[in-house]
Amino acid sequence: MENNYKSGFVTLIGRPNVGKSTLMNHLIGQKIAITSDKPQTTRNRIQTVYTDERGQIIFLDTPGIHKAKNKLGEYMVSVAERTLKEVDVVLWLVEPTTYIGAGEQHIAEQLNQVKTPVILAINKIDTVKNQEEILTFISAYKDVCRFAEIVPVSALKDKNTDLLLELIYKYLPAGPQYYDEDTVTDQPMRQISAELIREKALRLLNDEIPHGIAVTIEKMKERDNGIMDIEADIICERDSHKGIIIGKGGTMLKKIGTAARREIEDLMDTKVNLQLWVKVRKEWRDSELYMKNYGYNE
Ligand code: GDP
Ligand code: K
Ligand code: MG
């Protein structure tokens, strides 16, 4: 290990859907955080690890900072806000626009209260036709917050992500290698599998139902021949939702299961036999007991 080896913690913040999970997956080259076009896809703090010859960056992908509507919402907000003070660098992802809404103002207020250096990444620049416009986004953001660096990126097209890494290293302290170089996440397989199932449900179901869904892995066991048997429950809030998740003749549940199974097989590099059940737990998002049960606690 060289003398100038650096390491530290970076938290990724930003409004729902700005591309935090996409960026993290691209940086570490593996799909760990689930993504979708729906807000509040990410519920827990996910830790991923990027290692190269310069050092090691530990990314915390947090749920978005937003106004809480229920206990699950409160939990998500507190996770995000607590993280700001504990890290070496804050990486704030925003949409490419000059409009700075209440959500961004709220984040800026939080950031102005901490000493942690903040890097602003203006994401989705692949969608900006006139590149000169980017300068106007930069100056709009300069008015609301003091940034250590500002960098336009595209998480999806891997644009400027190398530059982003370079800028992050600039602000990391000299430090040890916390994880061995093969480690990309601290998430247990069980949790990633549950999240992949939830992602497929999010993507395949219409807007109303997904926010009330949780997934629990009830069984995960490897057979002697290497096949992995997984049984999981999809928890929803209403009987009517249960019907929709199962679908006519079980077609929707089958779709969710097939899509999830493929990705879990990729992840585990083995054949998977996935069985899904749908259960109704009314208003679980307002029950601390249920939330603990479904893994939303620290
Ligand atoms: P998060 O809620 O901040 O974690 O956002 P996600 O990573 O789940 O992404 C939300 C949506 O934005 C997904 O449909 C992504 O494919 C899309 N997205 C993310 N980054 C980019 C980007 O750089 N360019 C474009 N065009 N879309 C992006
Ligand atoms: K999302
Ligand atoms: Mg996310």
GROMACS .gro file of C-alpha atoms and ligand atoms in nm:
model
  328
    1MET     CA    1   0.000   0.000   0.000
    2GLU     CA    2   0.136   0.342  -0.094
    3ASN     CA    3   0.190   0.624   0.150
    4ASN     CA    4  -0.064   0.855  -0.010
    5TYR     CA    5  -0.344   0.599   0.003
    6LYS     CA    6  -0.674   0.769   0.080
    7SER     CA    7  -1.003   0.643   0.210
    8GLY     CA    8  -1.329   0.771   0.346
    9PHE     CA    9  -1.706   0.795   0.335
   10VAL     CA   10  -1.916   0.975   0.078
   11THR     CA   11  -2.288   1.018   0.106
   12LEU     CA   12  -2.498   1.054  -0.202
   13ILE     CA   13  -2.792   1.286  -0.152
   14GLY     CA   14  -3.054   1.440  -0.372
   15ARG     CA   15  -3.420   1.436  -0.456
   16PRO     CA   16  -3.592   1.113  -0.545
   17ASN     CA   17  -3.524   1.008  -0.904
   18VAL     CA   18  -3.218   1.226  -0.973
   19GLY     CA   19  -3.015   0.909  -1.035
   20LYS     CA   20  -2.834   0.836  -0.709
   21SER     CA   21  -2.866   0.460  -0.729
   22THR     CA   22  -2.782   0.459  -1.100
   23LEU     CA   23  -2.464   0.656  -1.035
   24MET     CA   24  -2.356   0.427  -0.755
   25ASN     CA   25  -2.415   0.112  -0.959
   26HIS     CA   26  -2.211   0.254  -1.248
   27LEU     CA   27  -1.925   0.367  -1.028
   28ILE     CA   28  -1.881   0.031  -0.864
   29GLY     CA   29  -1.966  -0.160  -1.181
   30GLN     CA   30  -2.233  -0.380  -1.027
   31LYS     CA   31  -2.602  -0.358  -0.961
   32ILE     CA   32  -2.639  -0.329  -0.586
   33ALA     CA   33  -2.886  -0.048  -0.539
   34ILE     CA   34  -3.217  -0.097  -0.712
   35THR     CA   35  -3.341   0.180  -0.941
   36SER     CA   36  -3.673   0.274  -1.094
   37ASP     CA   37  -3.856   0.577  -1.226
   38LYS     CA   38  -4.061   0.594  -0.904
   39PRO     CA   39  -3.961   0.815  -0.610
   40GLN     CA   40  -3.863   0.654  -0.280
   41THR     CA   41  -3.727   0.342  -0.442
   42THR     CA   42  -3.437   0.333  -0.197
   43ARG     CA   43  -3.548   0.292   0.165
   44ASN     CA   44  -3.242   0.192   0.360
   45ARG     CA   45  -2.886   0.314   0.373
   46ILE     CA   46  -2.686   0.104   0.130
   47GLN     CA   47  -2.311   0.095   0.157
   48THR     CA   48  -2.097   0.024  -0.147
   49VAL     CA   49  -1.724   0.018  -0.184
   50TYR     CA   50  -1.508   0.151  -0.469
   51THR     CA   51  -1.143   0.052  -0.466
   52ASP     CA   52  -0.858   0.145  -0.699
   53GLU     CA   53  -0.485   0.220  -0.673
   54ARG     CA   54  -0.554   0.564  -0.526
   55GLY     CA   55  -0.756   0.439  -0.232
   56GLN     CA   56  -1.102   0.331  -0.125
   57ILE     CA   57  -1.429   0.521  -0.134
   58ILE     CA   58  -1.722   0.399   0.069
   59PHE     CA   59  -2.049   0.530  -0.073
   60LEU     CA   60  -2.365   0.559   0.128
   61ASP     CA   61  -2.671   0.565  -0.095
   62THR     CA   62  -2.936   0.722   0.121
   63PRO     CA   63  -3.309   0.748   0.084
   64GLY     CA   64  -3.401   1.095  -0.045
   65ILE     CA   65  -3.438   1.391   0.187
   66HIS     CA   66  -3.802   1.493   0.171
   67LYS     CA   67  -4.096   1.574   0.394
   68ALA     CA   68  -4.218   1.270   0.586
   69LYS     CA   69  -4.578   1.151   0.551
   70ASN     CA   70  -4.568   0.847   0.778
   71LYS     CA   71  -4.334   0.651   1.004
   72LEU     CA   72  -4.154   0.494   0.711
   73GLY     CA   73  -4.105   0.842   0.564
   74GLU     CA   74  -3.973   0.978   0.894
   75TYR     CA   75  -3.729   0.692   0.919
   76MET     CA   76  -3.601   0.755   0.567
   77VAL     CA   77  -3.550   1.126   0.632
   78SER     CA   78  -3.367   1.072   0.960
   79VAL     CA   79  -3.128   0.824   0.799
   80ALA     CA   80  -3.040   1.076   0.529
   81GLU     CA   81  -2.997   1.376   0.758
   82ARG     CA   82  -2.788   1.195   1.018
   83THR     CA   83  -2.546   1.082   0.751
   84LEU     CA   84  -2.449   1.437   0.647
   85LYS     CA   85  -2.239   1.497   0.955
   86GLU     CA   86  -2.069   1.159   0.966
   87VAL     CA   87  -1.908   1.154   0.624
   88ASP     CA   88  -1.594   1.301   0.461
   89VAL     CA   89  -1.767   1.426   0.148
   90VAL     CA   90  -2.128   1.498   0.056
   91LEU     CA   91  -2.211   1.430  -0.306
   92TRP     CA   92  -2.529   1.613  -0.401
   93LEU     CA   93  -2.696   1.505  -0.722
   94VAL     CA   94  -2.938   1.739  -0.897
   95GLU     CA   95  -3.139   1.754  -1.218
   96PRO     CA   96  -3.007   1.971  -1.504
   97THR     CA   97  -3.228   2.275  -1.449
   98THR     CA   98  -3.210   2.633  -1.325
   99TYR     CA   99  -3.530   2.583  -1.127
  100ILE     CA  100  -3.441   2.527  -0.764
  101GLY     CA  101  -3.751   2.404  -0.588
  102ALA     CA  102  -3.850   2.373  -0.224
  103GLY     CA  103  -3.691   2.029  -0.207
  104GLU     CA  104  -3.351   2.162  -0.316
  105GLN     CA  105  -3.383   2.463  -0.082
  106HIS     CA  106  -3.449   2.221   0.202
  107ILE     CA  107  -3.137   2.020   0.118
  108ALA     CA  108  -2.928   2.340   0.084
  109GLU     CA  109  -3.039   2.448   0.431
  110GLN     CA  110  -2.924   2.116   0.576
  111LEU     CA  111  -2.592   2.140   0.393
  112ASN     CA  112  -2.522   2.496   0.503
  113GLN     CA  113  -2.533   2.368   0.862
  114VAL     CA  114  -2.250   2.115   0.823
  115LYS     CA  115  -1.878   2.165   0.760
  116THR     CA  116  -1.843   1.860   0.533
  117PRO     CA  117  -1.725   1.954   0.179
  118VAL     CA  118  -2.009   1.932  -0.073
  119ILE     CA  119  -1.959   1.829  -0.435
  120LEU     CA  120  -2.250   1.919  -0.661
  121ALA     CA  121  -2.301   1.679  -0.949
  122ILE     CA  122  -2.546   1.798  -1.211
  123ASN     CA  123  -2.672   1.467  -1.347
  124LYS     CA  124  -2.849   1.360  -1.669
  125ILE     CA  125  -2.651   1.601  -1.888
  126ASP     CA  126  -2.710   1.353  -2.171
  127THR     CA  127  -3.059   1.502  -2.182
  128VAL     CA  128  -2.930   1.859  -2.226
  129LYS     CA  129  -2.921   1.956  -2.593
  130ASN     CA  130  -2.738   2.285  -2.563
  131GLN     CA  131  -2.429   2.224  -2.349
  132GLU     CA  132  -2.390   2.597  -2.278
  133GLU     CA  133  -2.705   2.574  -2.074
  134ILE     CA  134  -2.509   2.380  -1.815
  135LEU     CA  135  -2.335   2.704  -1.713
  136THR     CA  136  -2.670   2.854  -1.621
  137PHE     CA  137  -2.751   2.553  -1.398
  138ILE     CA  138  -2.415   2.592  -1.228
  139SER     CA  139  -2.463   2.960  -1.151
  140ALA     CA  140  -2.817   2.901  -1.024
  141TYR     CA  141  -2.689   2.647  -0.773
  142LYS     CA  142  -2.396   2.864  -0.667
  143ASP     CA  143  -2.652   3.105  -0.521
  144VAL     CA  144  -2.804   2.856  -0.278
  145CYS     CA  145  -2.504   2.676  -0.133
  146ARG     CA  146  -2.125   2.685  -0.104
  147PHE     CA  147  -1.977   2.400  -0.301
  148ALA     CA  148  -1.628   2.253  -0.291
  149GLU     CA  149  -1.671   2.144  -0.654
  150ILE     CA  150  -1.938   2.146  -0.922
  151VAL     CA  151  -1.934   1.884  -1.197
  152PRO     CA  152  -2.183   1.798  -1.473
  153VAL     CA  153  -2.223   1.420  -1.516
  154SER     CA  154  -2.434   1.150  -1.672
  155ALA     CA  155  -2.469   0.849  -1.445
  156LEU     CA  156  -2.651   0.656  -1.713
  157LYS     CA  157  -2.397   0.724  -1.993
  158ASP     CA  158  -2.092   0.722  -1.765
  159LYS     CA  159  -2.001   1.079  -1.859
  160ASN     CA  160  -1.751   1.259  -1.632
  161THR     CA  161  -1.771   0.986  -1.373
  162ASP     CA  162  -1.389   0.950  -1.376
  163LEU     CA  163  -1.358   1.321  -1.309
  164LEU     CA  164  -1.607   1.284  -1.029
  165LEU     CA  165  -1.398   1.011  -0.866
  166GLU     CA  166  -1.089   1.231  -0.897
  167LEU     CA  167  -1.267   1.518  -0.724
  168ILE     CA  168  -1.388   1.291  -0.446
  169TYR     CA  169  -1.034   1.165  -0.381
  170LYS     CA  170  -0.919   1.526  -0.356
  171TYR     CA  171  -1.124   1.567  -0.037
  172LEU     CA  172  -1.063   1.229   0.124
  173PRO     CA  173  -0.815   1.201   0.411
  174ALA     CA  174  -0.521   0.962   0.415
  175GLY     CA  175  -0.662   0.640   0.550
  176PRO     CA  176  -0.655   0.263   0.557
  177GLN     CA  177  -0.813   0.013   0.320
  178TYR     CA  178  -1.128  -0.073   0.516
  179TYR     CA  179  -1.249  -0.357   0.297
  180ASP     CA  180  -1.060  -0.604   0.079
  181GLU     CA  181  -1.052  -0.501  -0.285
  182ASP     CA  182  -1.315  -0.754  -0.398
  183THR     CA  183  -1.581  -0.616  -0.166
  184VAL     CA  184  -1.843  -0.404  -0.338
  185THR     CA  185  -2.111  -0.390  -0.073
  186ASP     CA  186  -2.196  -0.461   0.289
  187GLN     CA  187  -2.547  -0.568   0.194
  188PRO     CA  188  -2.626  -0.929   0.273
  189MET     CA  189  -2.747  -1.145  -0.019
  190ARG     CA  190  -3.083  -1.182   0.153
  191GLN     CA  191  -3.136  -0.809   0.153
  192ILE     CA  192  -3.022  -0.754  -0.206
  193SER     CA  193  -3.250  -1.037  -0.320
  194ALA     CA  194  -3.547  -0.886  -0.137
  195GLU     CA  195  -3.468  -0.550  -0.292
  196LEU     CA  196  -3.448  -0.697  -0.643
  197ILE     CA  197  -3.792  -0.852  -0.597
  198ARG     CA  198  -3.925  -0.517  -0.473
  199GLU     CA  199  -3.769  -0.345  -0.774
  200LYS     CA  200  -3.949  -0.574  -1.017
  201ALA     CA  201  -4.277  -0.512  -0.835
  202LEU     CA  202  -4.211  -0.136  -0.851
  203ARG     CA  203  -4.143  -0.150  -1.221
  204LEU     CA  204  -4.426  -0.381  -1.323
  205LEU     CA  205  -4.709  -0.245  -1.108
  206ASN     CA  206  -4.888   0.084  -1.157
  207ASP     CA  207  -4.821   0.394  -0.951
  208GLU     CA  208  -5.047   0.355  -0.650
  209ILE     CA  209  -4.947   0.018  -0.512
  210PRO     CA  210  -4.564   0.013  -0.502
  211HIS     CA  211  -4.513   0.252  -0.212
  212GLY     CA  212  -4.699   0.018   0.019
  213ILE     CA  213  -4.488  -0.284  -0.066
  214ALA     CA  214  -4.224  -0.458   0.142
  215VAL     CA  215  -4.048  -0.784   0.064
  216THR     CA  216  -3.918  -1.034   0.317
  217ILE     CA  217  -3.709  -1.340   0.247
  218GLU     CA  218  -3.856  -1.628   0.445
  219LYS     CA  219  -3.614  -1.893   0.327
  220MET     CA  220  -3.282  -1.898   0.143
  221LYS     CA  221  -3.113  -2.232   0.127
  222GLU     CA  222  -2.866  -2.393  -0.112
  223ARG     CA  223  -2.920  -2.754  -0.223
  224ASP     CA  224  -2.631  -2.997  -0.257
  225ASN     CA  225  -2.641  -2.954  -0.635
  226GLY     CA  226  -2.596  -2.576  -0.598
  227ILE     CA  227  -2.954  -2.469  -0.674
  228MET     CA  228  -3.068  -2.194  -0.441
  229ASP     CA  229  -3.422  -2.220  -0.303
  230ILE     CA  230  -3.567  -1.884  -0.209
  231GLU     CA  231  -3.909  -1.816  -0.062
  232ALA     CA  232  -4.021  -1.457  -0.026
  233ASP     CA  233  -4.329  -1.268   0.087
  234ILE     CA  234  -4.450  -0.958  -0.087
  235ILE     CA  235  -4.630  -0.752   0.177
  236CYS     CA  236  -4.896  -0.505   0.068
  237GLU     CA  237  -5.151  -0.288   0.244
  238ARG     CA  238  -5.485  -0.390   0.093
  239ASP     CA  239  -5.675  -0.694  -0.026
  240SER     CA  240  -5.739  -0.515  -0.354
  241HIS     CA  241  -5.364  -0.462  -0.395
  242LYS     CA  242  -5.302  -0.828  -0.330
  243GLY     CA  243  -5.530  -0.915  -0.619
  244ILE     CA  244  -5.345  -0.679  -0.851
  245ILE     CA  245  -5.002  -0.804  -0.748
  246ILE     CA  246  -5.107  -1.163  -0.814
  247GLY     CA  247  -5.280  -1.067  -1.138
  248LYS     CA  248  -5.525  -1.260  -1.352
  249GLY     CA  249  -5.446  -1.628  -1.311
  250GLY     CA  250  -5.125  -1.535  -1.130
  251THR     CA  251  -4.970  -1.371  -1.437
  252MET     CA  252  -4.839  -1.058  -1.265
  253LEU     CA  253  -4.678  -1.247  -0.979
  254LYS     CA  254  -4.519  -1.478  -1.232
  255LYS     CA  255  -4.377  -1.182  -1.425
  256ILE     CA  256  -4.232  -1.032  -1.107
  257GLY     CA  257  -4.088  -1.367  -1.005
  258THR     CA  258  -3.929  -1.444  -1.341
  259ALA     CA  259  -3.766  -1.101  -1.373
  260ALA     CA  260  -3.638  -1.110  -1.015
  261ARG     CA  261  -3.512  -1.467  -1.043
  262ARG     CA  262  -3.298  -1.381  -1.347
  263GLU     CA  263  -3.122  -1.099  -1.165
  264ILE     CA  264  -3.074  -1.298  -0.846
  265GLU     CA  265  -2.921  -1.576  -1.056
  266ASP     CA  266  -2.679  -1.321  -1.210
  267LEU     CA  267  -2.592  -1.192  -0.867
  268MET     CA  268  -2.535  -1.532  -0.708
  269ASP     CA  269  -2.403  -1.699  -1.019
  270THR     CA  270  -2.620  -2.005  -0.963
  271LYS     CA  271  -2.963  -2.142  -1.054
  272VAL     CA  272  -3.242  -2.009  -0.837
  273ASN     CA  273  -3.583  -2.152  -0.757
  274LEU     CA  274  -3.788  -1.853  -0.643
  275GLN     CA  275  -4.130  -1.882  -0.482
  276LEU     CA  276  -4.332  -1.571  -0.405
  277TRP     CA  277  -4.632  -1.523  -0.177
  278VAL     CA  278  -4.843  -1.212  -0.134
  279LYS     CA  279  -4.962  -1.106   0.212
  280VAL     CA  280  -5.173  -0.818   0.337
  281ARG     CA  281  -5.061  -0.617   0.642
  282LYS     CA  282  -5.286  -0.315   0.674
  283GLU     CA  283  -5.099   0.011   0.733
  284TRP     CA  284  -4.764  -0.154   0.800
  285ARG     CA  285  -4.590   0.172   0.714
  286ASP     CA  286  -4.734   0.327   1.030
  287SER     CA  287  -4.638   0.039   1.255
  288GLU     CA  288  -4.294   0.042   1.413
  289LEU     CA  289  -4.321  -0.328   1.485
  290TYR     CA  290  -4.386  -0.416   1.123
  291MET     CA  291  -4.117  -0.179   1.005
  292LYS     CA  292  -3.862  -0.348   1.229
  293ASN     CA  293  -3.981  -0.679   1.096
  294TYR     CA  294  -3.926  -0.570   0.739
  295GLY     CA  295  -3.575  -0.445   0.808
  296TYR     CA  296  -3.633  -0.069   0.833
  297ASN     CA  297  -3.441   0.005   1.150
  298GLU     CA  298  -3.079   0.055   1.249
  299GDP     P1  299  -3.267   0.775  -0.730
  299GDP     O1  300  -3.408   0.777  -0.682
  299GDP     O2  301  -3.200   0.908  -0.711
  299GDP     O3  302  -3.185   0.662  -0.673
  299GDP     O4  303  -3.275   0.755  -0.889
  299GDP     P2  304  -3.254   0.624  -0.977
  299GDP     O5  305  -3.110   0.587  -0.982
  299GDP     O6  306  -3.350   0.519  -0.930
  299GDP     O7  307  -3.291   0.679  -1.122
  299GDP     C1  308  -3.416   0.736  -1.151
  299GDP     C2  309  -3.440   0.737  -1.301
  299GDP     O8  310  -3.350   0.828  -1.366
  299GDP     C3  311  -3.415   0.601  -1.365
  299GDP     O9  312  -3.514   0.579  -1.462
  299GDP     C4  313  -3.278   0.616  -1.429
  299GDP    O10  314  -3.258   0.533  -1.541
  299GDP     C5  315  -3.277   0.763  -1.470
  299GDP     N1  316  -3.140   0.820  -1.477
  299GDP     C6  317  -3.044   0.813  -1.383
  299GDP     N2  318  -2.931   0.874  -1.424
  299GDP     C7  319  -2.954   0.922  -1.549
  299GDP     C8  320  -2.875   0.995  -1.647
  299GDP    O11  321  -2.759   1.029  -1.629
  299GDP     N3  322  -2.938   1.027  -1.764
  299GDP     C9  323  -3.067   0.991  -1.790
  299GDP     N4  324  -3.118   1.027  -1.908
  299GDP     N5  325  -3.143   0.923  -1.701
  299GDP    C10  326  -3.089   0.888  -1.582
  300K        K  327  -3.597   0.610  -0.801
  301MG      MG  328  -3.225   0.527  -0.522
   0.00000   0.00000   0.00000
